[in-house]
């Protein structure tokens, strides 16, 4: 029996989603929690990787059990064992061949910045002492909607077969509390892609790079020509979407 678990986590204390030797990971925490009450090793597969320090208000992962279990019972057991910075929002039954990573049709990330320093939001927001030019950044972000090859914003030396992505939303907007958020949605994301995009857009917003030069960076397919990656703490995975036909209930 295959299940999808919808999770949220504060990534501050973790090396990221994926298990790393000698480092705390979200994936390892969930597998350990399942073992604690099921007394069997259960492999958990996530919808994708997140970098160290990156958060998720919605991550999806799948796992298999030999016999059917009540979804609410599984959720309750997991939440009773998992640390306070990881929570299961719901668990649903899916088709035996459903895959949390490969069946996802759309993912959305949000990156938060603020021009007001706060002792309480520093783990979840990039503090900017000076306001960047968000209008100019949106002009540059619009270029991403017509981009296919995102090599310029990909971590180097990965095993990815292609760096092609289809971005259908990329926009900065102001929130009611004065923060700004960059929301980007695509069919898939490369490793470090969102943080690299935000870091490069910030060069545009600081008038260190023109919109035309941003286009040149995209066209160069050269990560070295893009800006530094934005800090991990402002980034959230906020949605992973699937076709309806993979769900059984």
PDB file of C-alpha atoms in Angstrom:
ATOM      1  CA  UNK A   1       0.000   0.000   0.000  1.00  0.00           C
ATOM      2  CA  UNK A   2       1.418   3.374  -1.000  1.00  0.00           C
ATOM      3  CA  UNK A   3       0.780   6.605   0.890  1.00  0.00           C
ATOM      4  CA  UNK A   4       1.480  10.281   0.259  1.00  0.00           C
ATOM      5  CA  UNK A   5       2.363  12.321   3.356  1.00  0.00           C
ATOM      6  CA  UNK A   6       1.911  16.100   3.178  1.00  0.00           C
ATOM      7  CA  UNK A   7       4.472  17.691   5.489  1.00  0.00           C
ATOM      8  CA  UNK A   8       5.706  21.028   6.720  1.00  0.00           C
ATOM      9  CA  UNK A   9       9.045  21.725   8.347  1.00  0.00           C
ATOM     10  CA  UNK A  10      11.350  24.427   9.630  1.00  0.00           C
ATOM     11  CA  UNK A  11      14.617  23.615   7.885  1.00  0.00           C
ATOM     12  CA  UNK A  12      16.888  25.624  10.188  1.00  0.00           C
ATOM     13  CA  UNK A  13      18.324  22.629  12.048  1.00  0.00           C
ATOM     14  CA  UNK A  14      18.619  20.294   9.053  1.00  0.00           C
ATOM     15  CA  UNK A  15      21.124  19.655   6.269  1.00  0.00           C
ATOM     16  CA  UNK A  16      18.148  19.611   3.914  1.00  0.00           C
ATOM     17  CA  UNK A  17      15.546  17.027   2.968  1.00  0.00           C
ATOM     18  CA  UNK A  18      17.848  14.242   1.808  1.00  0.00           C
ATOM     19  CA  UNK A  19      19.695  11.858   4.123  1.00  0.00           C
ATOM     20  CA  UNK A  20      23.369  12.786   4.511  1.00  0.00           C
ATOM     21  CA  UNK A  21      25.899  10.732   6.516  1.00  0.00           C
ATOM     22  CA  UNK A  22      26.399  12.208   9.955  1.00  0.00           C
ATOM     23  CA  UNK A  23      24.007  15.115   9.368  1.00  0.00           C
ATOM     24  CA  UNK A  24      20.398  15.596  10.561  1.00  0.00           C
ATOM     25  CA  UNK A  25      17.908  15.529   7.665  1.00  0.00           C
ATOM     26  CA  UNK A  26      14.131  15.741   7.420  1.00  0.00           C
ATOM     27  CA  UNK A  27      13.952  12.473   5.480  1.00  0.00           C
ATOM     28  CA  UNK A  28      15.905  10.635   8.196  1.00  0.00           C
ATOM     29  CA  UNK A  29      13.633  12.008  10.928  1.00  0.00           C
ATOM     30  CA  UNK A  30      10.526  10.704   9.167  1.00  0.00           C
ATOM     31  CA  UNK A  31      12.029   7.288   8.460  1.00  0.00           C
ATOM     32  CA  UNK A  32      13.142   6.999  12.104  1.00  0.00           C
ATOM     33  CA  UNK A  33       9.671   7.976  13.324  1.00  0.00           C
ATOM     34  CA  UNK A  34       7.988   5.371  11.108  1.00  0.00           C
ATOM     35  CA  UNK A  35      10.367   2.701  12.410  1.00  0.00           C
ATOM     36  CA  UNK A  36       9.631   3.677  15.999  1.00  0.00           C
ATOM     37  CA  UNK A  37       5.973   2.675  15.885  1.00  0.00           C
ATOM     38  CA  UNK A  38       5.845   0.247  12.948  1.00  0.00           C
ATOM     39  CA  UNK A  39       8.991  -1.641  13.992  1.00  0.00           C
ATOM     40  CA  UNK A  40      10.038  -2.010  10.365  1.00  0.00           C
ATOM     41  CA  UNK A  41      12.309  -0.017   8.092  1.00  0.00           C
ATOM     42  CA  UNK A  42      10.258   2.138   5.723  1.00  0.00           C
ATOM     43  CA  UNK A  43      11.915   4.091   2.907  1.00  0.00           C
ATOM     44  CA  UNK A  44      10.530   7.592   2.335  1.00  0.00           C
ATOM     45  CA  UNK A  45      10.829   9.357  -1.024  1.00  0.00           C
ATOM     46  CA  UNK A  46      10.333  13.114  -1.226  1.00  0.00           C
ATOM     47  CA  UNK A  47       8.993  15.289  -4.039  1.00  0.00           C
ATOM     48  CA  UNK A  48      12.448  16.841  -4.301  1.00  0.00           C
ATOM     49  CA  UNK A  49      15.483  18.023  -2.399  1.00  0.00           C
ATOM     50  CA  UNK A  50      15.671  21.166  -0.324  1.00  0.00           C
ATOM     51  CA  UNK A  51      18.952  22.797   0.631  1.00  0.00           C
ATOM     52  CA  UNK A  52      20.188  23.122   4.194  1.00  0.00           C
ATOM     53  CA  UNK A  53      18.157  25.762   6.029  1.00  0.00           C
ATOM     54  CA  UNK A  54      15.323  25.864   3.472  1.00  0.00           C
ATOM     55  CA  UNK A  55      11.775  25.472   4.820  1.00  0.00           C
ATOM     56  CA  UNK A  56       8.588  23.891   3.518  1.00  0.00           C
ATOM     57  CA  UNK A  57       4.972  24.733   4.209  1.00  0.00           C
ATOM     58  CA  UNK A  58       4.151  21.821   1.907  1.00  0.00           C
ATOM     59  CA  UNK A  59       6.478  18.947   1.072  1.00  0.00           C
ATOM     60  CA  UNK A  60       5.083  15.655  -0.203  1.00  0.00           C
ATOM     61  CA  UNK A  61       6.689  12.257   0.317  1.00  0.00           C
ATOM     62  CA  UNK A  62       5.590   8.703  -0.406  1.00  0.00           C
ATOM     63  CA  UNK A  63       6.173   5.450   1.446  1.00  0.00           C
ATOM     64  CA  UNK A  64       4.935   1.845   1.203  1.00  0.00           C
ATOM     65  CA  UNK A  65       3.465  -0.411   3.877  1.00  0.00           C
ATOM     66  CA  UNK A  66       2.778  -4.136   3.605  1.00  0.00           C
ATOM     67  CA  UNK A  67      -0.738  -3.769   4.961  1.00  0.00           C
ATOM     68  CA  UNK A  68      -3.367  -1.051   4.874  1.00  0.00           C
ATOM     69  CA  UNK A  69      -3.297   1.437   7.741  1.00  0.00           C
ATOM     70  CA  UNK A  70      -5.730   4.164   8.700  1.00  0.00           C
ATOM     71  CA  UNK A  71      -4.392   7.488   7.400  1.00  0.00           C
ATOM     72  CA  UNK A  72      -5.467   9.482  10.451  1.00  0.00           C
ATOM     73  CA  UNK A  73      -3.806   6.905  12.712  1.00  0.00           C
ATOM     74  CA  UNK A  74      -0.557   7.169  10.752  1.00  0.00           C
ATOM     75  CA  UNK A  75      -0.677  10.955  10.933  1.00  0.00           C
ATOM     76  CA  UNK A  76      -1.311  10.916  14.691  1.00  0.00           C
ATOM     77  CA  UNK A  77       1.480   8.437  15.377  1.00  0.00           C
ATOM     78  CA  UNK A  78       4.004  10.357  13.286  1.00  0.00           C
ATOM     79  CA  UNK A  79       3.158  13.721  14.816  1.00  0.00           C
ATOM     80  CA  UNK A  80       3.499  12.208  18.282  1.00  0.00           C
ATOM     81  CA  UNK A  81       7.083  11.178  17.539  1.00  0.00           C
ATOM     82  CA  UNK A  82       8.461  13.773  15.133  1.00  0.00           C
ATOM     83  CA  UNK A  83      10.288  16.807  16.566  1.00  0.00           C
ATOM     84  CA  UNK A  84       8.444  20.099  16.918  1.00  0.00           C
ATOM     85  CA  UNK A  85       9.927  21.521  13.701  1.00  0.00           C
ATOM     86  CA  UNK A  86       8.416  18.790  11.474  1.00  0.00           C
ATOM     87  CA  UNK A  87       4.648  18.250  11.178  1.00  0.00           C
ATOM     88  CA  UNK A  88       2.438  15.961   9.096  1.00  0.00           C
ATOM     89  CA  UNK A  89      -0.611  17.802   7.790  1.00  0.00           C
ATOM     90  CA  UNK A  90      -2.341  14.830   6.128  1.00  0.00           C
ATOM     91  CA  UNK A  91      -1.744  11.351   4.730  1.00  0.00           C
ATOM     92  CA  UNK A  92      -3.642   9.908   1.761  1.00  0.00           C
ATOM     93  CA  UNK A  93      -3.705   6.610  -0.101  1.00  0.00           C
ATOM     94  CA  UNK A  94      -2.435   6.673  -3.689  1.00  0.00           C
ATOM     95  CA  UNK A  95      -1.994   4.226  -6.540  1.00  0.00           C
ATOM     96  CA  UNK A  96       0.838   1.681  -6.038  1.00  0.00           C
ATOM     97  CA  UNK A  97       2.826   3.259  -8.872  1.00  0.00           C
ATOM     98  CA  UNK A  98       2.324   6.891  -7.775  1.00  0.00           C
ATOM     99  CA  UNK A  99       5.602   8.722  -7.205  1.00  0.00           C
ATOM    100  CA  UNK A 100       6.009  11.843  -5.065  1.00  0.00           C
ATOM    101  CA  UNK A 101       8.794  13.189  -7.262  1.00  0.00           C
ATOM    102  CA  UNK A 102       8.120  11.986 -10.795  1.00  0.00           C
ATOM    103  CA  UNK A 103       4.342  12.463 -10.799  1.00  0.00           C
ATOM    104  CA  UNK A 104       4.471  16.073  -9.587  1.00  0.00           C
ATOM    105  CA  UNK A 105       3.266  18.395 -12.350  1.00  0.00           C
ATOM    106  CA  UNK A 106       3.909  21.739 -10.662  1.00  0.00           C
ATOM    107  CA  UNK A 107       5.888  23.067  -7.730  1.00  0.00           C
ATOM    108  CA  UNK A 108       5.818  26.505  -6.126  1.00  0.00           C
ATOM    109  CA  UNK A 109       8.451  28.254  -4.025  1.00  0.00           C
ATOM    110  CA  UNK A 110       8.254  31.566  -2.186  1.00  0.00           C
ATOM    111  CA  UNK A 111      11.194  33.677  -1.106  1.00  0.00           C
ATOM    112  CA  UNK A 112      10.638  36.332   1.587  1.00  0.00           C
ATOM    113  CA  UNK A 113      12.607  39.552   2.103  1.00  0.00           C
ATOM    114  CA  UNK A 114      12.113  42.448   4.488  1.00  0.00           C
ATOM    115  CA  UNK A 115      13.549  45.933   4.850  1.00  0.00           C
ATOM    116  CA  UNK A 116      12.643  45.938   8.556  1.00  0.00           C
ATOM    117  CA  UNK A 117      14.957  44.111  10.929  1.00  0.00           C
ATOM    118  CA  UNK A 118      13.211  41.663  13.248  1.00  0.00           C
ATOM    119  CA  UNK A 119      14.642  39.386  15.907  1.00  0.00           C
ATOM    120  CA  UNK A 120      11.770  36.955  15.382  1.00  0.00           C
ATOM    121  CA  UNK A 121      11.651  36.567  11.603  1.00  0.00           C
ATOM    122  CA  UNK A 122      15.385  36.259  10.890  1.00  0.00           C
ATOM    123  CA  UNK A 123      15.038  32.480  10.422  1.00  0.00           C
ATOM    124  CA  UNK A 124      12.367  32.908   7.743  1.00  0.00           C
ATOM    125  CA  UNK A 125      13.239  36.090   5.867  1.00  0.00           C
ATOM    126  CA  UNK A 126      16.229  37.790   4.218  1.00  0.00           C
ATOM    127  CA  UNK A 127      16.776  41.171   5.859  1.00  0.00           C
ATOM    128  CA  UNK A 128      17.711  43.898   3.366  1.00  0.00           C
ATOM    129  CA  UNK A 129      18.854  47.196   4.922  1.00  0.00           C
ATOM    130  CA  UNK A 130      18.147  49.023   1.660  1.00  0.00           C
ATOM    131  CA  UNK A 131      15.056  48.653  -0.508  1.00  0.00           C
ATOM    132  CA  UNK A 132      15.844  47.182  -3.939  1.00  0.00           C
ATOM    133  CA  UNK A 133      14.023  48.212  -7.122  1.00  0.00           C
ATOM    134  CA  UNK A 134      11.235  45.616  -7.193  1.00  0.00           C
ATOM    135  CA  UNK A 135       9.721  46.995 -10.401  1.00  0.00           C
ATOM    136  CA  UNK A 136      13.008  46.441 -12.217  1.00  0.00           C
ATOM    137  CA  UNK A 137      13.328  42.992 -10.641  1.00  0.00           C
ATOM    138  CA  UNK A 138       9.891  42.065 -11.989  1.00  0.00           C
ATOM    139  CA  UNK A 139      10.916  43.154 -15.455  1.00  0.00           C
ATOM    140  CA  UNK A 140      13.870  40.789 -15.232  1.00  0.00           C
ATOM    141  CA  UNK A 141      11.784  38.010 -13.653  1.00  0.00           C
ATOM    142  CA  UNK A 142       9.413  38.099 -16.642  1.00  0.00           C
ATOM    143  CA  UNK A 143      12.299  36.833 -18.784  1.00  0.00           C
ATOM    144  CA  UNK A 144      12.129  33.532 -16.901  1.00  0.00           C
ATOM    145  CA  UNK A 145       8.672  32.821 -18.346  1.00  0.00           C
ATOM    146  CA  UNK A 146      10.200  32.535 -21.819  1.00  0.00           C
ATOM    147  CA  UNK A 147      13.299  30.636 -20.682  1.00  0.00           C
ATOM    148  CA  UNK A 148      13.790  26.911 -21.315  1.00  0.00           C
ATOM    149  CA  UNK A 149      17.384  26.160 -20.277  1.00  0.00           C
ATOM    150  CA  UNK A 150      18.142  27.194 -16.680  1.00  0.00           C
ATOM    151  CA  UNK A 151      21.790  26.105 -16.593  1.00  0.00           C
ATOM    152  CA  UNK A 152      22.792  29.618 -15.475  1.00  0.00           C
ATOM    153  CA  UNK A 153      20.913  29.060 -12.213  1.00  0.00           C
ATOM    154  CA  UNK A 154      21.810  25.426 -11.551  1.00  0.00           C
ATOM    155  CA  UNK A 155      24.259  24.005  -9.052  1.00  0.00           C
ATOM    156  CA  UNK A 156      27.328  22.799 -10.931  1.00  0.00           C
ATOM    157  CA  UNK A 157      28.282  19.150 -11.485  1.00  0.00           C
ATOM    158  CA  UNK A 158      24.886  17.579 -10.787  1.00  0.00           C
ATOM    159  CA  UNK A 159      23.667  14.327 -12.339  1.00  0.00           C
ATOM    160  CA  UNK A 160      20.593  15.937 -13.871  1.00  0.00           C
ATOM    161  CA  UNK A 161      19.990  14.788 -17.457  1.00  0.00           C
ATOM    162  CA  UNK A 162      18.518  18.116 -18.542  1.00  0.00           C
ATOM    163  CA  UNK A 163      18.436  21.670 -17.202  1.00  0.00           C
ATOM    164  CA  UNK A 164      15.201  22.499 -19.007  1.00  0.00           C
ATOM    165  CA  UNK A 165      12.299  23.767 -16.887  1.00  0.00           C
ATOM    166  CA  UNK A 166       8.941  25.342 -17.674  1.00  0.00           C
ATOM    167  CA  UNK A 167       8.329  28.361 -15.415  1.00  0.00           C
ATOM    168  CA  UNK A 168       4.766  29.704 -15.507  1.00  0.00           C
ATOM    169  CA  UNK A 169       4.971  32.253 -12.685  1.00  0.00           C
ATOM    170  CA  UNK A 170       7.816  34.462 -11.461  1.00  0.00           C
ATOM    171  CA  UNK A 171       6.836  37.669  -9.682  1.00  0.00           C
ATOM    172  CA  UNK A 172       7.655  39.882  -6.698  1.00  0.00           C
ATOM    173  CA  UNK A 173       4.729  41.278  -4.676  1.00  0.00           C
ATOM    174  CA  UNK A 174       4.328  43.246  -1.442  1.00  0.00           C
ATOM    175  CA  UNK A 175       2.604  41.673   1.557  1.00  0.00           C
ATOM    176  CA  UNK A 176       0.363  43.452   4.062  1.00  0.00           C
ATOM    177  CA  UNK A 177       3.065  43.372   6.743  1.00  0.00           C
ATOM    178  CA  UNK A 178       5.572  45.237   4.554  1.00  0.00           C
ATOM    179  CA  UNK A 179       7.579  42.202   3.508  1.00  0.00           C
ATOM    180  CA  UNK A 180       8.038  41.286  -0.141  1.00  0.00           C
ATOM    181  CA  UNK A 181       7.772  37.788  -1.569  1.00  0.00           C
ATOM    182  CA  UNK A 182       9.056  36.287  -4.790  1.00  0.00           C
ATOM    183  CA  UNK A 183       6.790  33.481  -5.991  1.00  0.00           C
ATOM    184  CA  UNK A 184       7.960  31.117  -8.698  1.00  0.00           C
ATOM    185  CA  UNK A 185       6.148  28.060 -10.076  1.00  0.00           C
ATOM    186  CA  UNK A 186       7.457  25.481 -12.538  1.00  0.00           C
ATOM    187  CA  UNK A 187       7.112  21.876 -13.586  1.00  0.00           C
ATOM    188  CA  UNK A 188      10.506  21.167 -11.994  1.00  0.00           C
ATOM    189  CA  UNK A 189      13.405  22.968 -10.340  1.00  0.00           C
ATOM    190  CA  UNK A 190      17.142  22.413 -10.497  1.00  0.00           C
ATOM    191  CA  UNK A 191      19.335  22.206  -7.409  1.00  0.00           C
ATOM    192  CA  UNK A 192      19.874  25.678  -5.925  1.00  0.00           C
ATOM    193  CA  UNK A 193      17.853  27.209  -8.792  1.00  0.00           C
ATOM    194  CA  UNK A 194      15.489  29.450  -6.819  1.00  0.00           C
ATOM    195  CA  UNK A 195      18.200  30.859  -4.576  1.00  0.00           C
ATOM    196  CA  UNK A 196      20.396  31.540  -7.614  1.00  0.00           C
ATOM    197  CA  UNK A 197      17.522  33.278  -9.406  1.00  0.00           C
ATOM    198  CA  UNK A 198      16.739  35.436  -6.354  1.00  0.00           C
ATOM    199  CA  UNK A 199      20.407  36.317  -5.848  1.00  0.00           C
ATOM    200  CA  UNK A 200      20.740  37.380  -9.483  1.00  0.00           C
ATOM    201  CA  UNK A 201      17.481  39.344  -9.452  1.00  0.00           C
ATOM    202  CA  UNK A 202      18.784  41.149  -6.397  1.00  0.00           C
ATOM    203  CA  UNK A 203      21.741  42.399  -8.459  1.00  0.00           C
ATOM    204  CA  UNK A 204      19.164  43.896 -10.840  1.00  0.00           C
ATOM    205  CA  UNK A 205      17.259  45.415  -7.930  1.00  0.00           C
ATOM    206  CA  UNK A 206      20.454  47.002  -6.605  1.00  0.00           C
ATOM    207  CA  UNK A 207      21.268  48.436 -10.046  1.00  0.00           C
ATOM    208  CA  UNK A 208      24.389  46.262 -10.283  1.00  0.00           C
ATOM    209  CA  UNK A 209      22.979  44.516 -13.362  1.00  0.00           C
ATOM    210  CA  UNK A 210      20.577  45.750 -16.031  1.00  0.00           C
ATOM    211  CA  UNK A 211      17.562  43.813 -17.275  1.00  0.00           C
ATOM    212  CA  UNK A 212      19.421  43.330 -20.562  1.00  0.00           C
ATOM    213  CA  UNK A 213      22.420  41.937 -18.696  1.00  0.00           C
ATOM    214  CA  UNK A 214      20.092  39.583 -16.820  1.00  0.00           C
ATOM    215  CA  UNK A 215      18.931  38.295 -20.220  1.00  0.00           C
ATOM    216  CA  UNK A 216      22.581  37.816 -21.182  1.00  0.00           C
ATOM    217  CA  UNK A 217      23.143  35.758 -18.021  1.00  0.00           C
ATOM    218  CA  UNK A 218      20.193  33.532 -18.900  1.00  0.00           C
ATOM    219  CA  UNK A 219      21.424  33.094 -22.475  1.00  0.00           C
ATOM    220  CA  UNK A 220      25.005  32.342 -21.394  1.00  0.00           C
ATOM    221  CA  UNK A 221      24.099  29.022 -19.720  1.00  0.00           C
ATOM    222  CA  UNK A 222      26.962  29.793 -17.341  1.00  0.00           C
ATOM    223  CA  UNK A 223      26.377  29.679 -13.560  1.00  0.00           C
ATOM    224  CA  UNK A 224      29.527  31.735 -12.980  1.00  0.00           C
ATOM    225  CA  UNK A 225      27.923  34.748 -14.682  1.00  0.00           C
ATOM    226  CA  UNK A 226      24.866  34.759 -12.400  1.00  0.00           C
ATOM    227  CA  UNK A 227      24.736  36.296  -8.934  1.00  0.00           C
ATOM    228  CA  UNK A 228      25.475  34.628  -5.611  1.00  0.00           C
ATOM    229  CA  UNK A 229      22.757  32.406  -4.161  1.00  0.00           C
ATOM    230  CA  UNK A 230      20.358  34.145  -1.791  1.00  0.00           C
ATOM    231  CA  UNK A 231      20.477  32.938   1.835  1.00  0.00           C
ATOM    232  CA  UNK A 232      18.552  29.730   2.489  1.00  0.00           C
ATOM    233  CA  UNK A 233      16.478  31.048   5.403  1.00  0.00           C
ATOM    234  CA  UNK A 234      14.091  33.096   3.223  1.00  0.00           C
ATOM    235  CA  UNK A 235      13.040  30.196   1.003  1.00  0.00           C
ATOM    236  CA  UNK A 236       9.923  28.043   1.393  1.00  0.00           C
ATOM    237  CA  UNK A 237       8.579  25.194  -0.731  1.00  0.00           C
ATOM    238  CA  UNK A 238       4.867  26.013  -0.595  1.00  0.00           C
ATOM    239  CA  UNK A 239       3.059  23.654  -2.980  1.00  0.00           C
ATOM    240  CA  UNK A 240       3.505  20.407  -4.885  1.00  0.00           C
ATOM    241  CA  UNK A 241       0.680  19.531  -7.291  1.00  0.00           C
ATOM    242  CA  UNK A 242      -0.327  16.176  -8.799  1.00  0.00           C
ATOM    243  CA  UNK A 243      -2.864  14.836 -11.316  1.00  0.00           C
ATOM    244  CA  UNK A 244      -6.091  13.682  -9.669  1.00  0.00           C
ATOM    245  CA  UNK A 245      -5.879  10.160 -11.078  1.00  0.00           C
ATOM    246  CA  UNK A 246      -3.047   9.068  -8.764  1.00  0.00           C
ATOM    247  CA  UNK A 247      -5.260   9.299  -5.662  1.00  0.00           C
ATOM    248  CA  UNK A 248      -7.413   6.360  -4.591  1.00  0.00           C
ATOM    249  CA  UNK A 249      -9.582   8.139  -2.026  1.00  0.00           C
TER     250      UNK A 249
END
